[in-house]
mmCIF file with all atom_site columns, C-alpha atoms in Angstrom:
data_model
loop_
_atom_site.group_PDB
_atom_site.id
_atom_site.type_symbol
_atom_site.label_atom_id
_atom_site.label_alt_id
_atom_site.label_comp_id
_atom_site.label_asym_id
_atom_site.label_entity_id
_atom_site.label_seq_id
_atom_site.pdbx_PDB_ins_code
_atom_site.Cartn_x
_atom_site.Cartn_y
_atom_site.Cartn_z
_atom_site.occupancy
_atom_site.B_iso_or_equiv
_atom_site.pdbx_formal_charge
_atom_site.auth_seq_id
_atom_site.auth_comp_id
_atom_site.auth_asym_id
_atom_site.auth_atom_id
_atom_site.pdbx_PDB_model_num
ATOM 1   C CA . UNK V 1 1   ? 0.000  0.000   0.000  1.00 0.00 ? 7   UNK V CA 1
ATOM 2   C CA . UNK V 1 2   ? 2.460  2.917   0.727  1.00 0.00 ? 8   UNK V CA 1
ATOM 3   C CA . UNK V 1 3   ? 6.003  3.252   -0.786 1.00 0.00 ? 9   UNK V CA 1
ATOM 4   C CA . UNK V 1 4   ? 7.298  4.760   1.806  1.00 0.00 ? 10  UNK V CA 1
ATOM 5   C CA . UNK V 1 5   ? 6.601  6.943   5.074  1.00 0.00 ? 11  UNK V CA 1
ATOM 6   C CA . UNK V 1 6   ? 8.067  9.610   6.619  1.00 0.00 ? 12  UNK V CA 1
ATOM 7   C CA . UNK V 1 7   ? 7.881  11.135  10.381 1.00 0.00 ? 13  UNK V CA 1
ATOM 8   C CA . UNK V 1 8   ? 8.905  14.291  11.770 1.00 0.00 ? 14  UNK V CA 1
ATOM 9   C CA . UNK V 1 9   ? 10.870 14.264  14.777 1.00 0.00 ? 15  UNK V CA 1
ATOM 10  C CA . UNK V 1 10  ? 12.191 16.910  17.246 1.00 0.00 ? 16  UNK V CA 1
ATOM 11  C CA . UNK V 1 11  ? 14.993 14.979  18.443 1.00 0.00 ? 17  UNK V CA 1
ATOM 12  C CA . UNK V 1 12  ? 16.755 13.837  15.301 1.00 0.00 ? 18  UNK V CA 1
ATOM 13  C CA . UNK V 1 13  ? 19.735 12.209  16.761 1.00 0.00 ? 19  UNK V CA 1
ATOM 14  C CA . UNK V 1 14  ? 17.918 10.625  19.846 1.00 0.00 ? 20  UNK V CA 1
ATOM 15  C CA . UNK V 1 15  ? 15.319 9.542   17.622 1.00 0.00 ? 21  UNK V CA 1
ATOM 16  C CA . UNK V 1 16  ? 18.040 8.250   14.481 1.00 0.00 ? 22  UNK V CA 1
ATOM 17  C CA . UNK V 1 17  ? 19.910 6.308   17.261 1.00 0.00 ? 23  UNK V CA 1
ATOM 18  C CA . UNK V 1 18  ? 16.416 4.636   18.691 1.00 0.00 ? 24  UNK V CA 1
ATOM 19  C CA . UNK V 1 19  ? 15.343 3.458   15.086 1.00 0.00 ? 25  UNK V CA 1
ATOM 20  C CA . UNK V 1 20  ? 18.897 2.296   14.374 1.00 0.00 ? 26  UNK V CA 1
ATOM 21  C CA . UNK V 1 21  ? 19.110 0.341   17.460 1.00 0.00 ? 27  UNK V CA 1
ATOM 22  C CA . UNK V 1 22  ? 15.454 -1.341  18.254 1.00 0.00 ? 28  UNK V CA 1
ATOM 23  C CA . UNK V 1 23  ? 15.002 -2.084  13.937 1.00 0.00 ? 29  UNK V CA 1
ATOM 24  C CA . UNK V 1 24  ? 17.522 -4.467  13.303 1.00 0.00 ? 30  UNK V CA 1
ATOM 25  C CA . UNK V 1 25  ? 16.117 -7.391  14.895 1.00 0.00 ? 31  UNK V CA 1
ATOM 26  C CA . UNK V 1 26  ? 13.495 -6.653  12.227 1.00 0.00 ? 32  UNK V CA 1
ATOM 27  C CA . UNK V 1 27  ? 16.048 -6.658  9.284  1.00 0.00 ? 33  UNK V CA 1
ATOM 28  C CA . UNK V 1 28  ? 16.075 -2.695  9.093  1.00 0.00 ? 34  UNK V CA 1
ATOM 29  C CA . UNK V 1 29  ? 19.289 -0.667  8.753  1.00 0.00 ? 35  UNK V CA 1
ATOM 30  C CA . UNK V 1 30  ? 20.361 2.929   8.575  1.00 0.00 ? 36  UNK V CA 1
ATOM 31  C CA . UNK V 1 31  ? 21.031 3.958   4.719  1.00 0.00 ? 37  UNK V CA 1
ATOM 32  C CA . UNK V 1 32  ? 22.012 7.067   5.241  1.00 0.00 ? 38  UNK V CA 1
ATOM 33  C CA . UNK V 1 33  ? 21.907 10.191  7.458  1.00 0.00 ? 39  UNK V CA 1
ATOM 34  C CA . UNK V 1 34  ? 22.534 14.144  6.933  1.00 0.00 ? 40  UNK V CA 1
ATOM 35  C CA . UNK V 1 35  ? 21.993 16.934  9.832  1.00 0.00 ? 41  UNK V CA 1
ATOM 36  C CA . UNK V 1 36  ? 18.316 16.785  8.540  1.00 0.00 ? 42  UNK V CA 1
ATOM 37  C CA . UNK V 1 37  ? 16.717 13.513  8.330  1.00 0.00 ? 43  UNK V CA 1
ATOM 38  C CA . UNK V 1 38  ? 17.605 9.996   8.453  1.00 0.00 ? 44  UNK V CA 1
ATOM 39  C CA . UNK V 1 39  ? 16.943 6.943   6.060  1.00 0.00 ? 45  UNK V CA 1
ATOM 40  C CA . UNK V 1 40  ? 15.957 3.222   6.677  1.00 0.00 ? 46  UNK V CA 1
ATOM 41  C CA . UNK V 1 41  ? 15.213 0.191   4.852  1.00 0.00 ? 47  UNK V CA 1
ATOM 42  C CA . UNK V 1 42  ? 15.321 -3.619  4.700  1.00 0.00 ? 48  UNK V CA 1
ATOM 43  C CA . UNK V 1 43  ? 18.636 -5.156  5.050  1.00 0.00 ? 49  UNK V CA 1
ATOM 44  C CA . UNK V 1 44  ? 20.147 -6.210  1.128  1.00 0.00 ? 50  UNK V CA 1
ATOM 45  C CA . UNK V 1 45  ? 18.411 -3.950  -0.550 1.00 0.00 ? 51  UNK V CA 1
ATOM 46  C CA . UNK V 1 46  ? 19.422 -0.182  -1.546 1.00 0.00 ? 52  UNK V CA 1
ATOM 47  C CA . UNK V 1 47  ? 15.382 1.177   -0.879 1.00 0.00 ? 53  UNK V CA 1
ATOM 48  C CA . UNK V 1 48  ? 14.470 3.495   1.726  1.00 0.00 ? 54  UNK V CA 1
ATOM 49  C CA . UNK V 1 49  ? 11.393 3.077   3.088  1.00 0.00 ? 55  UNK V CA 1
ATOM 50  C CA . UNK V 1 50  ? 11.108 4.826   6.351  1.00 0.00 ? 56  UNK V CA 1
ATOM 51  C CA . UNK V 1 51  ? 12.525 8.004   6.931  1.00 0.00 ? 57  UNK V CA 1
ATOM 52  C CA . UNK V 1 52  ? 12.745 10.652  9.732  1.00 0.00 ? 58  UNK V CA 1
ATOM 53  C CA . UNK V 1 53  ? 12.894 14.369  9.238  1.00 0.00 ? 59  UNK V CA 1
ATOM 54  C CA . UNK V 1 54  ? 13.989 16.954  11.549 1.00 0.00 ? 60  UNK V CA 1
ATOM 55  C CA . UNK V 1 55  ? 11.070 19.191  12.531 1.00 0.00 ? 61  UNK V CA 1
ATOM 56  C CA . UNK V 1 56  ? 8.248  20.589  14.963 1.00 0.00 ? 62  UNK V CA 1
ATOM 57  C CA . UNK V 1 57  ? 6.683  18.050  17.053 1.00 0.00 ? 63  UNK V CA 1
ATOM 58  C CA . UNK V 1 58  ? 3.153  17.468  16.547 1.00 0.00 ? 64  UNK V CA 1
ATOM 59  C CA . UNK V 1 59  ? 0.614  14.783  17.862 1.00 0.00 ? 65  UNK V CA 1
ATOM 60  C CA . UNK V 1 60  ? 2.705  11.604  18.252 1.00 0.00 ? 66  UNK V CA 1
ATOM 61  C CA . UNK V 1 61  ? 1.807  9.056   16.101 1.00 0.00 ? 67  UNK V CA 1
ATOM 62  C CA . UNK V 1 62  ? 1.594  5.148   16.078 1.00 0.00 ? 68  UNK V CA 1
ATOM 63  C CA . UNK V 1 63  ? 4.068  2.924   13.201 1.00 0.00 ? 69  UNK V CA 1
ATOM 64  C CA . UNK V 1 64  ? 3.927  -0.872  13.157 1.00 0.00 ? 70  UNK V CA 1
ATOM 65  C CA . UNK V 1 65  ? 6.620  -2.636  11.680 1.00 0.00 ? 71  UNK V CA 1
ATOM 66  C CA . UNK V 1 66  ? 5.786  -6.408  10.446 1.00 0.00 ? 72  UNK V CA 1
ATOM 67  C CA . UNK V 1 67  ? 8.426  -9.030  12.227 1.00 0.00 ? 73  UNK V CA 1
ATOM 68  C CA . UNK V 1 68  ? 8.994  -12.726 10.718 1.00 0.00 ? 74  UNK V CA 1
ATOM 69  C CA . UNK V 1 69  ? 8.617  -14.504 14.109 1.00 0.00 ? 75  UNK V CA 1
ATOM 70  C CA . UNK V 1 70  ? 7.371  -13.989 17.846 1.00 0.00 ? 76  UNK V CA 1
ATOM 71  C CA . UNK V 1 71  ? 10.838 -14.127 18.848 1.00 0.00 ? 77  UNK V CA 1
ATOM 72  C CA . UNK V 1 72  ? 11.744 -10.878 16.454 1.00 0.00 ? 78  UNK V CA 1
ATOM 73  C CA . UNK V 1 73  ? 9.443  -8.928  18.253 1.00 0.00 ? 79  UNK V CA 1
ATOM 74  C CA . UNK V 1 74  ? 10.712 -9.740  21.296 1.00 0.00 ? 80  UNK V CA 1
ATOM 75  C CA . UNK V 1 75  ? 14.269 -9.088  20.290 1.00 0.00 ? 81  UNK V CA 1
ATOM 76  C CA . UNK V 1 76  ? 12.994 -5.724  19.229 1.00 0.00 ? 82  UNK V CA 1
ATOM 77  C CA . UNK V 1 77  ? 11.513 -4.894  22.804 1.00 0.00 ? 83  UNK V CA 1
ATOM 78  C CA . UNK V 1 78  ? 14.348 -6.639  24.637 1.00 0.00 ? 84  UNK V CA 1
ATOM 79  C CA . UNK V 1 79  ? 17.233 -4.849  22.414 1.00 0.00 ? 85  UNK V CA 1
ATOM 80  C CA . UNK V 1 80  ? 15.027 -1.509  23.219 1.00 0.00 ? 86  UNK V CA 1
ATOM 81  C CA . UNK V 1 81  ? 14.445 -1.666  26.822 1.00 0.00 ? 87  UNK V CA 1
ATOM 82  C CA . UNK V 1 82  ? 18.011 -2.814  27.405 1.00 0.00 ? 88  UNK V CA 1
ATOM 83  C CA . UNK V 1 83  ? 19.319 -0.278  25.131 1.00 0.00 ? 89  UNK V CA 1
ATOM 84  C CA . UNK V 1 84  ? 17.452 2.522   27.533 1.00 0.00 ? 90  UNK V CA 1
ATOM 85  C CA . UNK V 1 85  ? 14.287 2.624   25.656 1.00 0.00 ? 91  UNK V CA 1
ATOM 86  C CA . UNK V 1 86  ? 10.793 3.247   27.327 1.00 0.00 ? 92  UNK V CA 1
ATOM 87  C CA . UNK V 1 87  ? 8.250  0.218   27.044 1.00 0.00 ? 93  UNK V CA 1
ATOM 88  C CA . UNK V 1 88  ? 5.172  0.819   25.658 1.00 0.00 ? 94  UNK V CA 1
ATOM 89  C CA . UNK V 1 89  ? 3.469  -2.353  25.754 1.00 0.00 ? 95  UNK V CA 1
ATOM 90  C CA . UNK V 1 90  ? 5.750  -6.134  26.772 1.00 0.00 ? 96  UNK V CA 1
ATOM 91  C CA . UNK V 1 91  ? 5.957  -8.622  24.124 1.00 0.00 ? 97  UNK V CA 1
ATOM 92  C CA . UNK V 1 92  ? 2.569  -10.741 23.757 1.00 0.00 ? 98  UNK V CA 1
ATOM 93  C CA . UNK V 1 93  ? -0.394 -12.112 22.349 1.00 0.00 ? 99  UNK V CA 1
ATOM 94  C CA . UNK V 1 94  ? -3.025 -9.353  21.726 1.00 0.00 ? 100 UNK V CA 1
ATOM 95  C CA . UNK V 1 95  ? -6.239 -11.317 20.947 1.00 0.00 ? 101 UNK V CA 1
ATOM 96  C CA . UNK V 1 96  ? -8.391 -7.838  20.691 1.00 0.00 ? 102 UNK V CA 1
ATOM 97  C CA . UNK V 1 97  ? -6.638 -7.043  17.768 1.00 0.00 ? 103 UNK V CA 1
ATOM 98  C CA . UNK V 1 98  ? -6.593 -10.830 16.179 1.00 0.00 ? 104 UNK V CA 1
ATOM 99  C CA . UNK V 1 99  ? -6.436 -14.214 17.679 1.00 0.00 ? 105 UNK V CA 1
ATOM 100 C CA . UNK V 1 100 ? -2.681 -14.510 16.202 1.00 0.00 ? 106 UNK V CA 1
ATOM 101 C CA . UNK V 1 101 ? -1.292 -11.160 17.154 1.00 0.00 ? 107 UNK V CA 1
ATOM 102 C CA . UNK V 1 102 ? 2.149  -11.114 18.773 1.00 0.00 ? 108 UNK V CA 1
ATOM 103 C CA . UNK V 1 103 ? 3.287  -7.392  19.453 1.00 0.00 ? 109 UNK V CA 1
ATOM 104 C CA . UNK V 1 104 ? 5.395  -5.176  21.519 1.00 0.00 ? 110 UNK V CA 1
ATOM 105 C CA . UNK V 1 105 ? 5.163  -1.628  21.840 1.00 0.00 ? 111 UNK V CA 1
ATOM 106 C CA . UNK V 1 106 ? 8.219  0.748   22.991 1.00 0.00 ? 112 UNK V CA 1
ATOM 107 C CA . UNK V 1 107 ? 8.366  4.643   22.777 1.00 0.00 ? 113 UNK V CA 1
ATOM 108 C CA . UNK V 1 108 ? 10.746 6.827   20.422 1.00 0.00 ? 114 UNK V CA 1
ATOM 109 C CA . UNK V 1 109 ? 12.349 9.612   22.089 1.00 0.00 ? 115 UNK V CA 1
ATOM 110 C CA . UNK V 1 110 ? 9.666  12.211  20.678 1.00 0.00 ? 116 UNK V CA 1
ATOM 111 C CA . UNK V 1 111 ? 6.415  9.963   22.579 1.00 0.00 ? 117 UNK V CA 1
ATOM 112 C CA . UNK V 1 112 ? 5.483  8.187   19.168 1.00 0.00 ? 118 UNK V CA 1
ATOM 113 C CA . UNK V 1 113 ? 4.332  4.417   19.962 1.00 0.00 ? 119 UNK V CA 1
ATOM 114 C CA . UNK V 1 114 ? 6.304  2.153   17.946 1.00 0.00 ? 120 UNK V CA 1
ATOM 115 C CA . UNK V 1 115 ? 5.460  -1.032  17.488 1.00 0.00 ? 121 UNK V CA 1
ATOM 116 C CA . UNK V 1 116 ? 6.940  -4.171  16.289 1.00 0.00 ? 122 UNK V CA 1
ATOM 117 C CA . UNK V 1 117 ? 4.497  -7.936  15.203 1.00 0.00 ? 123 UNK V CA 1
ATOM 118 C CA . UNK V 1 118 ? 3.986  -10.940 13.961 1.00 0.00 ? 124 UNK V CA 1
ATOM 119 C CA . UNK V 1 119 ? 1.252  -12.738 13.102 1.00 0.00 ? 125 UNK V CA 1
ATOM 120 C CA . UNK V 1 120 ? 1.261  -16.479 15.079 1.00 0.00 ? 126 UNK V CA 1
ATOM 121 C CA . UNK V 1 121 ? 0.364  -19.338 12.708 1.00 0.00 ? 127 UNK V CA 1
ATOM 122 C CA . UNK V 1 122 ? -2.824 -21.005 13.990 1.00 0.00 ? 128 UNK V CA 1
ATOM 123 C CA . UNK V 1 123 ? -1.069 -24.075 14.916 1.00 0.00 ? 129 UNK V CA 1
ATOM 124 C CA . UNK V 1 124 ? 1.085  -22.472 17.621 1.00 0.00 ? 130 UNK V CA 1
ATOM 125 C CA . UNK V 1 125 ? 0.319  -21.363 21.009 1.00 0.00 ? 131 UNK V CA 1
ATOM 126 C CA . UNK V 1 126 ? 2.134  -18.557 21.375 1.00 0.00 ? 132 UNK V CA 1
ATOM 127 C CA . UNK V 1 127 ? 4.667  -18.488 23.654 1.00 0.00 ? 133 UNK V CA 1
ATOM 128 C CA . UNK V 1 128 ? 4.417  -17.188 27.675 1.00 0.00 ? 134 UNK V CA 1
ATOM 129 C CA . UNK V 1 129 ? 4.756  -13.463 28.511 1.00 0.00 ? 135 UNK V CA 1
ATOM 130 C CA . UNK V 1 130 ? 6.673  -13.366 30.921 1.00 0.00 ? 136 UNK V CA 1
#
């Protein structure tokens, strides 16, 4: 549906650091960075898809990135919470959403709810949250 998506953020460096750090469990890197936004995409290939620009902060917003496994998104939560990050939500089913829905929810340095899941195959149980 969308090619890409940018944010703006107040806290460029803070913010650059945070999506470097808690998106490459997910298979996201930095490709590139200037004193006025930042650039991200998959790992192996040269698209950007997400990018963050340096501006005025406005309502935060909510961005869910898809994971290949339960155990990505908790790497993502686990590699943000260690790394200093505030928790927004510990790894785990979330049957409101869908019966299958494994998520975890941390906060970028400007408040917006970021959110990393996977989508259990119905054969699985899911595993504890602990």
């Amino acid at each position: 549906m969308f090619d890409h998506v940018e944010i703006k953020v107040v806290h460029l460096d803070d913010c650059r650091r945070f999506y470097q750090t808690v998106l490459a469990p997910l298979s996201i890197e930095l490709k590139w960075a200037d004193e006025e936004a930042a650039g991200f995409g998959r790992i192996g290939h040269d698209k950007v898809s997400f990018l963050i620009e340096q501006g005025e902060q406005s309502t935060p917003c909510h961005l869910a990135f898809a994971a290949s496994a339960a155990a990505t998104v908790d790497a993502f939560h686990q590699i943000g919470v260690t790394a200093g990050f505030r928790c927004n939500g510990r790894p785990g089913l979330r049957s409101h959403y869908a019966p299958n829905y494994y998520a975890a929810f941390l906060r970028d340095p400007d408040g917006n709810n970021i959110e990393a899941l996977a989508y259990l195959d119905d054969k699985r149980q899911g595993p504890a949250v602990a």
